[in-house]
JSON list of C-alpha atoms in Angstrom, two decimals:
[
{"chain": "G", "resi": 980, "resn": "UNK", "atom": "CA", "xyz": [77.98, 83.01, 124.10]},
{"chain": "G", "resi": 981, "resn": "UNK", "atom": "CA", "xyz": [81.19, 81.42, 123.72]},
{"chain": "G", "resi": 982, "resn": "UNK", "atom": "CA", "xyz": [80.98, 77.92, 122.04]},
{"chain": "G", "resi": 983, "resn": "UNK", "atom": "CA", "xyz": [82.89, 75.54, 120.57]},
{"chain": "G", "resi": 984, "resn": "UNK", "atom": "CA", "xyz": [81.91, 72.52, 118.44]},
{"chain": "G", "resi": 985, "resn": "UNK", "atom": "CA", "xyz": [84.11, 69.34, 118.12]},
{"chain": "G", "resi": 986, "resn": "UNK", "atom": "CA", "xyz": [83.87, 66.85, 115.17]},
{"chain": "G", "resi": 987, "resn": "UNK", "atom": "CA", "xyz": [85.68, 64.46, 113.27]},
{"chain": "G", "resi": 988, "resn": "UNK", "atom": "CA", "xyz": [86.24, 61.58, 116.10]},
{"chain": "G", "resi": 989, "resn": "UNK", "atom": "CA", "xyz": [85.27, 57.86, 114.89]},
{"chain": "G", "resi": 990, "resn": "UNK", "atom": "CA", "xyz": [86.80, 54.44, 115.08]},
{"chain": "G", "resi": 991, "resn": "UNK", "atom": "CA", "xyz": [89.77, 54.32, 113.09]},
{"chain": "G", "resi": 992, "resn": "UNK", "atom": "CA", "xyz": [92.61, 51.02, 113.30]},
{"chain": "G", "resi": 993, "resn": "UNK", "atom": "CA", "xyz": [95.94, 51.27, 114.35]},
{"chain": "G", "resi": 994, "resn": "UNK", "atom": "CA", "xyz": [98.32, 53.02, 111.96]},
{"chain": "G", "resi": 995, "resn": "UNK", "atom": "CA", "xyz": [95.71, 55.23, 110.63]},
{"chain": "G", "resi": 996, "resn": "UNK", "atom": "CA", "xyz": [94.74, 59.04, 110.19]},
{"chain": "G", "resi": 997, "resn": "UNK", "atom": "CA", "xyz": [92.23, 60.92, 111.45]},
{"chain": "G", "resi": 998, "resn": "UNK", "atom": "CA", "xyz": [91.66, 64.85, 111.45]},
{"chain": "G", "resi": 999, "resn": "UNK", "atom": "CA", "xyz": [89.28, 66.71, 114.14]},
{"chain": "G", "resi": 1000, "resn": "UNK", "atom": "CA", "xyz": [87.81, 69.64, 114.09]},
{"chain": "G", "resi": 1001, "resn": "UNK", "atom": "CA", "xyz": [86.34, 72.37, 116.21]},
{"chain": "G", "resi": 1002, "resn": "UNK", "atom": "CA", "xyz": [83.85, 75.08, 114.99]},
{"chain": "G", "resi": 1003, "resn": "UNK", "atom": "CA", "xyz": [84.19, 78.25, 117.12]},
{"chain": "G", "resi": 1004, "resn": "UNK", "atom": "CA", "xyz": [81.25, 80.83, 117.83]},
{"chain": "G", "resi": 1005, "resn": "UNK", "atom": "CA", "xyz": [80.70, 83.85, 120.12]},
{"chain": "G", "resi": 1006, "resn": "UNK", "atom": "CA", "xyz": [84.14, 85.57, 120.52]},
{"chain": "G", "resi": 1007, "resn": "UNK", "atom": "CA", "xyz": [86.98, 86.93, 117.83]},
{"chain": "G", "resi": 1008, "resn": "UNK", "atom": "CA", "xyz": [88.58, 83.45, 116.95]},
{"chain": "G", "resi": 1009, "resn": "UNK", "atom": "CA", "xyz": [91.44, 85.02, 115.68]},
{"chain": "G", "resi": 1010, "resn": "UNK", "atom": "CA", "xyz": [92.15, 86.56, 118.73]},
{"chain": "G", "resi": 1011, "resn": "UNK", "atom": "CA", "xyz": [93.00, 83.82, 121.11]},
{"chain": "G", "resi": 1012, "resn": "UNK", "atom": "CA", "xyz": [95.55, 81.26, 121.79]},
{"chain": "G", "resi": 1013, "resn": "UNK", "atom": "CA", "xyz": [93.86, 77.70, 121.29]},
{"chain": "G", "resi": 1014, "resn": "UNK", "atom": "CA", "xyz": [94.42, 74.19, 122.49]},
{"chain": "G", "resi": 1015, "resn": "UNK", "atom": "CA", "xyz": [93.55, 70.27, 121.99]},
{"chain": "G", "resi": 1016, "resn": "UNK", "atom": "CA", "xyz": [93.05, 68.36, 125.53]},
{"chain": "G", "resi": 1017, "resn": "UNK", "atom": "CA", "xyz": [92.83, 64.38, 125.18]},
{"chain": "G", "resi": 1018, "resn": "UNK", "atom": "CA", "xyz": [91.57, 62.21, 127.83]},
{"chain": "G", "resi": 1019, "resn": "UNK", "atom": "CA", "xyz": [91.62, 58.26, 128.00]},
{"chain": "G", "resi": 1020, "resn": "UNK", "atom": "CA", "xyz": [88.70, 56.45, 129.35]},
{"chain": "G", "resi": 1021, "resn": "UNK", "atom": "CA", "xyz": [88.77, 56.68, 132.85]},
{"chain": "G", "resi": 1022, "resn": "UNK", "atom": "CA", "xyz": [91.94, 58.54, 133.01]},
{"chain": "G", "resi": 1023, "resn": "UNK", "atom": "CA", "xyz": [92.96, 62.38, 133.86]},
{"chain": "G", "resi": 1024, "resn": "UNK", "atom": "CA", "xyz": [93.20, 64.82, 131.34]},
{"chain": "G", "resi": 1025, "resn": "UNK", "atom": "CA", "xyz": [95.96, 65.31, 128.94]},
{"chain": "G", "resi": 1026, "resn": "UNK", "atom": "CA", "xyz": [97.16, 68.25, 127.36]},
{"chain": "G", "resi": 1027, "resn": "UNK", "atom": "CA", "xyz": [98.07, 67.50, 123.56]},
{"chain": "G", "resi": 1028, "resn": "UNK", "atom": "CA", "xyz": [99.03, 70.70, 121.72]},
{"chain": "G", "resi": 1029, "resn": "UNK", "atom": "CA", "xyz": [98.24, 74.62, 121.53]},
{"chain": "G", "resi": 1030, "resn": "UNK", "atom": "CA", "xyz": [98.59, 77.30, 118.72]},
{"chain": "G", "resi": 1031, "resn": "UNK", "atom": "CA", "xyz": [98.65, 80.45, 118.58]},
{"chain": "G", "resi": 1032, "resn": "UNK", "atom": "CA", "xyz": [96.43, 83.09, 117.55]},
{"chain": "G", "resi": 1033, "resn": "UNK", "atom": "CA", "xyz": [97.86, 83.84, 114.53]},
{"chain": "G", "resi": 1034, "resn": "UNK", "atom": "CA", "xyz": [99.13, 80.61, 114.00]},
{"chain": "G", "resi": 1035, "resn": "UNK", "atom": "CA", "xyz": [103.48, 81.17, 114.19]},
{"chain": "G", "resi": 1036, "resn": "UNK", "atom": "CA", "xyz": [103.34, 79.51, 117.52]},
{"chain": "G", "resi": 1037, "resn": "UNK", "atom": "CA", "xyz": [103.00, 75.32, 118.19]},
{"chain": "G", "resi": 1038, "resn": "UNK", "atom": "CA", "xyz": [103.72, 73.19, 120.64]},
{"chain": "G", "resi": 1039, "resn": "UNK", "atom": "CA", "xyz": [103.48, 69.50, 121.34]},
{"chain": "G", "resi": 1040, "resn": "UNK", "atom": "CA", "xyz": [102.98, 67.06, 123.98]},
{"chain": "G", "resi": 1041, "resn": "UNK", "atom": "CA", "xyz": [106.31, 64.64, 123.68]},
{"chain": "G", "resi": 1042, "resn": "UNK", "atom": "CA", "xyz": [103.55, 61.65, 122.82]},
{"chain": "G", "resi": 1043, "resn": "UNK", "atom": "CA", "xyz": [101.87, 63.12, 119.54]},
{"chain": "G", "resi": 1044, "resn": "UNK", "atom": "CA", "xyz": [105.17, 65.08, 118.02]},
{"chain": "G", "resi": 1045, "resn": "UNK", "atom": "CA", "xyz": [105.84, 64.17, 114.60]},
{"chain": "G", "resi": 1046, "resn": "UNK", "atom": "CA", "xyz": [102.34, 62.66, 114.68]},
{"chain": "G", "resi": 1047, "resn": "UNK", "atom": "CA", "xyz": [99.65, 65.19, 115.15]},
{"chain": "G", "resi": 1048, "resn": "UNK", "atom": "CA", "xyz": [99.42, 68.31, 113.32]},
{"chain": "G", "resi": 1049, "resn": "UNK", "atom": "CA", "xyz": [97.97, 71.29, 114.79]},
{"chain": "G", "resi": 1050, "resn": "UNK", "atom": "CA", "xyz": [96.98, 74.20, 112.27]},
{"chain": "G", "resi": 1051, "resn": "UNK", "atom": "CA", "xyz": [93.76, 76.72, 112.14]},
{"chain": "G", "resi": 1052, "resn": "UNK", "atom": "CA", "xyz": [91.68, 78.79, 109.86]},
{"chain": "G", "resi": 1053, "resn": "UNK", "atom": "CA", "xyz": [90.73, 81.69, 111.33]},
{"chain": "G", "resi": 1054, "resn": "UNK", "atom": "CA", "xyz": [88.28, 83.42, 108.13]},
{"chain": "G", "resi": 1055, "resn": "UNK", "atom": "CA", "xyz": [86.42, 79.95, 108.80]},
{"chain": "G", "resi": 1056, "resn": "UNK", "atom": "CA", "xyz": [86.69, 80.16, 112.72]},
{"chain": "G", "resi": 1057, "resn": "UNK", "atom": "CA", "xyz": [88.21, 76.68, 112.87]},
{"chain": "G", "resi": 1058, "resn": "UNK", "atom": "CA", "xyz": [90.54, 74.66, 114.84]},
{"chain": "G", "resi": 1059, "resn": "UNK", "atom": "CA", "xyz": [91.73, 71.12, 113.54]},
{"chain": "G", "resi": 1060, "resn": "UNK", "atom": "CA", "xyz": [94.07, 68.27, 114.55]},
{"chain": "G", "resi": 1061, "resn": "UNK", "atom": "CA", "xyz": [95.52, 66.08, 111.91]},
{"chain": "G", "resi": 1062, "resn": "UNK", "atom": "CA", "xyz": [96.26, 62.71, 113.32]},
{"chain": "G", "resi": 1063, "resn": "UNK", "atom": "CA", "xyz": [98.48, 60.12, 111.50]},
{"chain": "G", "resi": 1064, "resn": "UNK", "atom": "CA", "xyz": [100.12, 56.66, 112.69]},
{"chain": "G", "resi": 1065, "resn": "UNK", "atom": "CA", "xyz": [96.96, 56.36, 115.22]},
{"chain": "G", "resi": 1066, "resn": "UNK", "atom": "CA", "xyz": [98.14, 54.12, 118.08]},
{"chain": "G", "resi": 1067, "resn": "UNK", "atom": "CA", "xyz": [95.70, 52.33, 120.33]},
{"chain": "G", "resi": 1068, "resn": "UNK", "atom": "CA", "xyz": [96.89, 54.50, 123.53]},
{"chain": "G", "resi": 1069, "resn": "UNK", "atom": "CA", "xyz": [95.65, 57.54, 121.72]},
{"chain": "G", "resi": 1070, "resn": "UNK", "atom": "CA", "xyz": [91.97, 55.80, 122.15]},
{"chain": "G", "resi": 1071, "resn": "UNK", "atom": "CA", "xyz": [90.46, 59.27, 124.25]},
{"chain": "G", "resi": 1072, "resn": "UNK", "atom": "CA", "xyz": [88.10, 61.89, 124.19]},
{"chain": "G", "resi": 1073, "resn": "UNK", "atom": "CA", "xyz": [89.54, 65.15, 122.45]},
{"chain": "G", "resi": 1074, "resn": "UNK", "atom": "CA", "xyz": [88.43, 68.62, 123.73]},
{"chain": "G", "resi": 1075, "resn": "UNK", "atom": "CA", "xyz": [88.93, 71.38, 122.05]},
{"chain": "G", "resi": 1076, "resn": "UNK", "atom": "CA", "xyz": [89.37, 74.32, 124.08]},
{"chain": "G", "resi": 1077, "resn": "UNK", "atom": "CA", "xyz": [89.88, 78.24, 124.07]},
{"chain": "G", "resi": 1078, "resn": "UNK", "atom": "CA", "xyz": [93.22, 79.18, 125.80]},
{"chain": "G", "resi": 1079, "resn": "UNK", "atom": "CA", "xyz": [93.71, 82.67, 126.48]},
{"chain": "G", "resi": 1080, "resn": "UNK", "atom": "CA", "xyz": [96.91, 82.32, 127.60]},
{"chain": "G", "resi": 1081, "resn": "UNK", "atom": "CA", "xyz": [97.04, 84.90, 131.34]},
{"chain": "G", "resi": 1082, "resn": "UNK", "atom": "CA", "xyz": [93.57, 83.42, 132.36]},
{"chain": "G", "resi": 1083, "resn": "UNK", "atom": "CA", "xyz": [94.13, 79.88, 131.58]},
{"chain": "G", "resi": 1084, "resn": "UNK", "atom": "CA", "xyz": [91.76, 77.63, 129.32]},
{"chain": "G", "resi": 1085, "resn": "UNK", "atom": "CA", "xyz": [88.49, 79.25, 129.92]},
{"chain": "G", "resi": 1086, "resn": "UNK", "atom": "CA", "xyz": [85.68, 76.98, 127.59]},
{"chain": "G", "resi": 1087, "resn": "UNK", "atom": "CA", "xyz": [85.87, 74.04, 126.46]},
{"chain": "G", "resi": 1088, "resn": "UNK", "atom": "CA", "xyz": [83.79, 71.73, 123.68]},
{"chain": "G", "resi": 1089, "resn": "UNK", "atom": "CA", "xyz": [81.75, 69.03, 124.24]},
{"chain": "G", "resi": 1090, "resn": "UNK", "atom": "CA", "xyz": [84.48, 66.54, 123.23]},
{"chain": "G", "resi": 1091, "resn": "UNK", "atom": "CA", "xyz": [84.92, 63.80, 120.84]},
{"chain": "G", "resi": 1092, "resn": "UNK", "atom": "CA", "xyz": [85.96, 60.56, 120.77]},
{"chain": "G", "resi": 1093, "resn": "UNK", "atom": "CA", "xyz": [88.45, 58.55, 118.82]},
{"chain": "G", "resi": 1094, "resn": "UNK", "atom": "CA", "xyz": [88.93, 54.93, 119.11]},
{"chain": "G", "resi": 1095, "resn": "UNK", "atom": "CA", "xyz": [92.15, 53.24, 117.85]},
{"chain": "G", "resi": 1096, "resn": "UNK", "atom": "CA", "xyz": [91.35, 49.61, 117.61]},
{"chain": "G", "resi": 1097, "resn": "UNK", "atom": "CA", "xyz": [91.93, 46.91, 115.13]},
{"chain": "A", "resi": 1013, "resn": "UNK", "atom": "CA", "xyz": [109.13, 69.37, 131.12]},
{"chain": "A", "resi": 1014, "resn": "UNK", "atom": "CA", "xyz": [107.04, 70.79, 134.22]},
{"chain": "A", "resi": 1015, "resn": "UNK", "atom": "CA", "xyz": [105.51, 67.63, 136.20]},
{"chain": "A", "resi": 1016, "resn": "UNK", "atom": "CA", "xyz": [102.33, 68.49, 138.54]},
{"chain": "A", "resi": 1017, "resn": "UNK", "atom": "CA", "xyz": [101.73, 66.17, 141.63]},
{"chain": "A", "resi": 1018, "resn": "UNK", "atom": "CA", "xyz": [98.32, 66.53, 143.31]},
{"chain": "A", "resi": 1019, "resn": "UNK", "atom": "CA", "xyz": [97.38, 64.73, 146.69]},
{"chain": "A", "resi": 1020, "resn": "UNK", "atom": "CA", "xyz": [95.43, 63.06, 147.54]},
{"chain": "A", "resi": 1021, "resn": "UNK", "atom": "CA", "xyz": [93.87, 61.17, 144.39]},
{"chain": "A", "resi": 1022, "resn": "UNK", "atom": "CA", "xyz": [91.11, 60.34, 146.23]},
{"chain": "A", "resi": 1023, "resn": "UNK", "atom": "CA", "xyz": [89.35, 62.46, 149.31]},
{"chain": "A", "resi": 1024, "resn": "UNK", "atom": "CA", "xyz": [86.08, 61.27, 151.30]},
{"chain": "A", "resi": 1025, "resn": "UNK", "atom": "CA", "xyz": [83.97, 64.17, 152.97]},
{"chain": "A", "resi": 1026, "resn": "UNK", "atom": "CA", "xyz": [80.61, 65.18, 153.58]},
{"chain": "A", "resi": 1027, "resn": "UNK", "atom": "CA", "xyz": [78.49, 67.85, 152.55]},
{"chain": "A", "resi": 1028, "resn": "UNK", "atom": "CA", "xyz": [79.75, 70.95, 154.92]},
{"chain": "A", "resi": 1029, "resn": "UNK", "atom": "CA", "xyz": [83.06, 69.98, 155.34]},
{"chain": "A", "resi": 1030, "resn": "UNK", "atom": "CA", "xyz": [86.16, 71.60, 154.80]},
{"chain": "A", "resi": 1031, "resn": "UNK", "atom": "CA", "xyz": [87.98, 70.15, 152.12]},
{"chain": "A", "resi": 1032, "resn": "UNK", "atom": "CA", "xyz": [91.67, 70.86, 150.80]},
{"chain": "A", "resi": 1033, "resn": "UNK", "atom": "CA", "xyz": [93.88, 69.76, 147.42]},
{"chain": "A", "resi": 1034, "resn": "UNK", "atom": "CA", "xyz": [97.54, 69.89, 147.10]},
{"chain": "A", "resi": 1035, "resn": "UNK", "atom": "CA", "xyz": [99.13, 70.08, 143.65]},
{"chain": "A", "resi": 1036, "resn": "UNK", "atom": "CA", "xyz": [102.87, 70.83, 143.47]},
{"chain": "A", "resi": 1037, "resn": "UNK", "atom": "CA", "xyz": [105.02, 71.47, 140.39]},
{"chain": "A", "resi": 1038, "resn": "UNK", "atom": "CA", "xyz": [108.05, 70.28, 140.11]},
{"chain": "A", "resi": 1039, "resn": "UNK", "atom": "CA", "xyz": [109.64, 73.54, 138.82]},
{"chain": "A", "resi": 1040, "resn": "UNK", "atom": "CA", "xyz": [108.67, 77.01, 139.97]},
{"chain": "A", "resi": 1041, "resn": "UNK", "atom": "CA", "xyz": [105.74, 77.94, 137.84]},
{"chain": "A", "resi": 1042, "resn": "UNK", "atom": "CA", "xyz": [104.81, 81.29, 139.64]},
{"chain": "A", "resi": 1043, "resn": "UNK", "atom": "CA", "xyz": [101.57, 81.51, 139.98]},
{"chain": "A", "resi": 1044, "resn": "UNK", "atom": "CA", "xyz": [100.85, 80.52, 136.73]},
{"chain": "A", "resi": 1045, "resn": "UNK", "atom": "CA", "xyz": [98.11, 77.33, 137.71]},
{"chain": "A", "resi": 1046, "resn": "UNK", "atom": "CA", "xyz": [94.52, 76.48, 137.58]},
{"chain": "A", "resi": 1047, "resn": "UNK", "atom": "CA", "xyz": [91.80, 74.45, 138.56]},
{"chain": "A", "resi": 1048, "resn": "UNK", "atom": "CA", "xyz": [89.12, 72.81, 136.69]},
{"chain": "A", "resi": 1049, "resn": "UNK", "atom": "CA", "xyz": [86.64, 71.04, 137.72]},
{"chain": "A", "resi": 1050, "resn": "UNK", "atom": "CA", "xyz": [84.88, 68.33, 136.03]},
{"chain": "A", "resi": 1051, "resn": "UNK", "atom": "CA", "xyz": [81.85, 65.63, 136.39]},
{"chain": "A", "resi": 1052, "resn": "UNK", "atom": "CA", "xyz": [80.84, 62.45, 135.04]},
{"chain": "A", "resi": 1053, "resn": "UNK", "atom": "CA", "xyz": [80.59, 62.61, 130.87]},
{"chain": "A", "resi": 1054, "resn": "UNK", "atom": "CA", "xyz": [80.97, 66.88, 131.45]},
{"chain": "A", "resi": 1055, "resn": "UNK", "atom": "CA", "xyz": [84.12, 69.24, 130.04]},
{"chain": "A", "resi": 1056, "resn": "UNK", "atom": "CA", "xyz": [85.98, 70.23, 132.57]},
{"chain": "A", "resi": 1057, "resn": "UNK", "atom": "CA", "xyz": [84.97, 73.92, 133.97]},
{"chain": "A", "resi": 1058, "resn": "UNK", "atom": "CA", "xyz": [88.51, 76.22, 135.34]},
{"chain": "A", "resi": 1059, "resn": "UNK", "atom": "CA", "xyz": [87.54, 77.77, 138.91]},
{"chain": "A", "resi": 1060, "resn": "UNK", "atom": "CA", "xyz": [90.70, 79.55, 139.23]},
{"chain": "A", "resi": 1061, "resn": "UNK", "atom": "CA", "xyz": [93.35, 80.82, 137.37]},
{"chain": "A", "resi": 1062, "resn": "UNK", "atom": "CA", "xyz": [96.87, 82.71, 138.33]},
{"chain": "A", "resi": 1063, "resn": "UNK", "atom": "CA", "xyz": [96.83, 80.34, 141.54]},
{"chain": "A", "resi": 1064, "resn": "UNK", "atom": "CA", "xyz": [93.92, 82.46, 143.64]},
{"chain": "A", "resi": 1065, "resn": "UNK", "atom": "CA", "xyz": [92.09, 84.10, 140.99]},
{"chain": "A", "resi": 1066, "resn": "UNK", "atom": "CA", "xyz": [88.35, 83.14, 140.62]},
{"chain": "A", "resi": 1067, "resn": "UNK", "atom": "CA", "xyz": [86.52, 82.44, 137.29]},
{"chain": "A", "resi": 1068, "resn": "UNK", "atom": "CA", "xyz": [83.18, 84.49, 136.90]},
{"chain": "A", "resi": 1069, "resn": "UNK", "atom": "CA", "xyz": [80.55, 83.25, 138.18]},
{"chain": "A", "resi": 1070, "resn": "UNK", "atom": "CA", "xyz": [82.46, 80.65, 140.41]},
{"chain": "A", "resi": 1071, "resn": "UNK", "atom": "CA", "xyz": [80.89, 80.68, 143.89]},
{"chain": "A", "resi": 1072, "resn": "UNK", "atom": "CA", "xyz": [83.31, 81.98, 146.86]},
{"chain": "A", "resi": 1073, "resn": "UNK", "atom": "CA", "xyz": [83.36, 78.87, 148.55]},
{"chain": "A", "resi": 1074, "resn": "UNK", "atom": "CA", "xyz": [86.19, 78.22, 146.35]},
{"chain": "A", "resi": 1075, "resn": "UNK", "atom": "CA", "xyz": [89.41, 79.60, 146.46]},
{"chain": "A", "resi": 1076, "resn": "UNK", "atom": "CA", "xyz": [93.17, 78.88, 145.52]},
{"chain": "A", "resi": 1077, "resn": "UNK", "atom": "CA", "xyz": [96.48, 79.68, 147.23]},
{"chain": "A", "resi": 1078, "resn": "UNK", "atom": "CA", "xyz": [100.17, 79.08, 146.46]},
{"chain": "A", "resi": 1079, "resn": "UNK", "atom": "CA", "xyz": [103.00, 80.32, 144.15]},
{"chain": "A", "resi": 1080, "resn": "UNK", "atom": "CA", "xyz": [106.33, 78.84, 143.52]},
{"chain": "A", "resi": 1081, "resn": "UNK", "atom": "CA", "xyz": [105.99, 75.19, 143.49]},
{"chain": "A", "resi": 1082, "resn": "UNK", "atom": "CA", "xyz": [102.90, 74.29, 146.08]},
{"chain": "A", "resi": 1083, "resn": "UNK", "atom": "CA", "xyz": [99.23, 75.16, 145.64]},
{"chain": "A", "resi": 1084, "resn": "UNK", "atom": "CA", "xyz": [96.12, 74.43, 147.51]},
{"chain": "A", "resi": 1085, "resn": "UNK", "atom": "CA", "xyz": [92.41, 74.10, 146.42]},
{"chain": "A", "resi": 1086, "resn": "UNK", "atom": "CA", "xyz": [90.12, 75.09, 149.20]},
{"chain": "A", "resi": 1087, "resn": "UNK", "atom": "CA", "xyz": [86.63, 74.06, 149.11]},
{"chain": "A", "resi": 1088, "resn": "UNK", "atom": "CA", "xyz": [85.22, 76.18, 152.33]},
{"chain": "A", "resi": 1089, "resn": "UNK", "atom": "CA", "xyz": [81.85, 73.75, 152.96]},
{"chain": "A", "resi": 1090, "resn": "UNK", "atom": "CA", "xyz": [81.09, 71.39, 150.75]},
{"chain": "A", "resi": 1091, "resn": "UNK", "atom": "CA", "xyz": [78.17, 71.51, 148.76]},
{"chain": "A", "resi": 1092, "resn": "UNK", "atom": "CA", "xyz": [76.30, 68.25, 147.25]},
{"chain": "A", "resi": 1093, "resn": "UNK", "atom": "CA", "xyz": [77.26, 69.58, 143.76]},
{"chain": "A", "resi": 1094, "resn": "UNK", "atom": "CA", "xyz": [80.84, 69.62, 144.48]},
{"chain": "A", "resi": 1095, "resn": "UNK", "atom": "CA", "xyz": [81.23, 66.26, 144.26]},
{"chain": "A", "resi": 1096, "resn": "UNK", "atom": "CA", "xyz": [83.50, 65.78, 141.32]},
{"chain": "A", "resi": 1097, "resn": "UNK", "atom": "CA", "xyz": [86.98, 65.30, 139.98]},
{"chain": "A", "resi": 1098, "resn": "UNK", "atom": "CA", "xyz": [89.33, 68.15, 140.34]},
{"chain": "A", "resi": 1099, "resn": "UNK", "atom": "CA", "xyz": [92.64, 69.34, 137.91]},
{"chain": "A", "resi": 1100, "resn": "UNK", "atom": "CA", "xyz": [95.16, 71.74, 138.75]},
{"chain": "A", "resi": 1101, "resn": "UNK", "atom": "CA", "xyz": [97.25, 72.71, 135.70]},
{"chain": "A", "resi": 1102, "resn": "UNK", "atom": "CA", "xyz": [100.22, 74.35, 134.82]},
{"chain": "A", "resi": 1103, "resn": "UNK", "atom": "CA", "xyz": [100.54, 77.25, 132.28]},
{"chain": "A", "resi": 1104, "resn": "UNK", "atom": "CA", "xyz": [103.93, 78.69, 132.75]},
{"chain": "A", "resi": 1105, "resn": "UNK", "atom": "CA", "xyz": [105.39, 76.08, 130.30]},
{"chain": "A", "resi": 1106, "resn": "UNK", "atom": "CA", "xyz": [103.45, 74.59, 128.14]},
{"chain": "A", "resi": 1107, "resn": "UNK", "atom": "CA", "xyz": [100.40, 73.12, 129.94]},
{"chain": "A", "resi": 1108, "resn": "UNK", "atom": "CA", "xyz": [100.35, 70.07, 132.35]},
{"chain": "A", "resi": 1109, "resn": "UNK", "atom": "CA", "xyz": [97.89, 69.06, 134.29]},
{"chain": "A", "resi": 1110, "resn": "UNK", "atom": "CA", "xyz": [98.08, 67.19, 137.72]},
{"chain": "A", "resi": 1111, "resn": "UNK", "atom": "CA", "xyz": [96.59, 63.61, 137.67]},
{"chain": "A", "resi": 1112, "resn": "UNK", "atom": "CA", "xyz": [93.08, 64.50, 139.64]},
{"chain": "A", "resi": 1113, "resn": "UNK", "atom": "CA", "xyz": [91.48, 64.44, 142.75]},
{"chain": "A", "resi": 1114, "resn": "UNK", "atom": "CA", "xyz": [88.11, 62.78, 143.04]},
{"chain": "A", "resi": 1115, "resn": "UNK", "atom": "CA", "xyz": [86.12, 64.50, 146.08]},
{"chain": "A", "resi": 1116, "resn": "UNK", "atom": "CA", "xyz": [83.59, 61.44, 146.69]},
{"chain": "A", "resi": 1117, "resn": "UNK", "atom": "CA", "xyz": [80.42, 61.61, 149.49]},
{"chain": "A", "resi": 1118, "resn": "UNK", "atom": "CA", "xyz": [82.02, 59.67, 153.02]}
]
């Protein structure tokens, strides 16, 4: 079965860097588009960034480019986020989540949080 | 970049009822939108994708509509464990989602 393992989330103060990452089991990692999802407390969900399966293909929400760093290791089965210049409205819960691109973002982790506060 | 509107944010209803969310883009996506829904401290779960397509295992009480620029959610009779926020998203540029709908008990 299809799961995915999020990690890497803590309290961290304003200004600094962070990097996430999400453990993939039960499908061909290197097959599949995937994608971080933030959301604030109480808020909606926000996408943040996807890559592609290979890895030539990025994109960025306008509120993390030039901040966040999206890259992937697919002999390990990983997917990370590399967060620098932390700000407190990037205080969420970050999902990492399989995106097969036709079918839409079909599994997601179990999220994890990162707190930007001084 | 694609914006996604949904209405209402908020929607009272009781267990059998009909129930019905908007979400419009504010570009033609085709039908390239889903829904998720998602409980208290859960990950989100997508119901259906390409605008009227339905996940496995997704019970037919759901069902989607809409291409263009306006979608619906249908919920055909509400069931207690379909109370919950709901997320229509965007993939035809990027991803967006739509702010949420929370279906709460009337």
């Amino acid at each position: 079965q299809v799961q995915l393992v999020e990690s890497g989330g803590g309290l961290v103060k304003p200004g600094g860097s962070l990097r996430l990452s999400c453990a993939a089991s039960g499908f061909t990692f290197s097959d599949y588009y995937m994608t971080w999802i933030r959301q604030a407390p109480g808020r909606g969900l926000e996408w943040v960034s996807y890559i592609s399966s290979g890895g030539d293909t990025i994109y960025y929400a306008d509120s993390v480019k030039g901040r966040f760093t999206i890259s992937r290791d697919n002999a390990k089965n990983s997917l990370y986020l590399q967060m620098n210049s932390l700000r407190a409205e990037d205080t969420a819960v970050y999902y990492c989540a399989r995106d097969p691109v036709v079918t839409a973002i079909d599994y997601w982790g179990q999220g994890t949080l990162v707190t930007v506060s001084s | 970049d694609i914006q996604m509107t949904q209405s209402p944010s908020t929607l009272s209803a009781s267990v059998g009822d009909r129930v019905t969310i908007t979400c419009r883009a504010s570009q033609s996506i085709g039908n390239w939108l889903a829904w998720y829904q998602q409980k208290p401290g859960k990950a989100p779960e997508l119901l259906v994708y390409k605008a009227s397509s339905l996940q496995s295992g997704v019970p037919s009480r759901f069902s989607g509509s809409g291409s263009g620029t306006e979608f619906t959610l249908t919920i055909s009779s509400l069931q207690p464990g379909d109370f919950a926020t709901y997320y229509c998203q965007q993939y035809n540029s990027h991803r967006t989602f739509g702010q949420g709908t929370k279906v709460e008990i009337k």
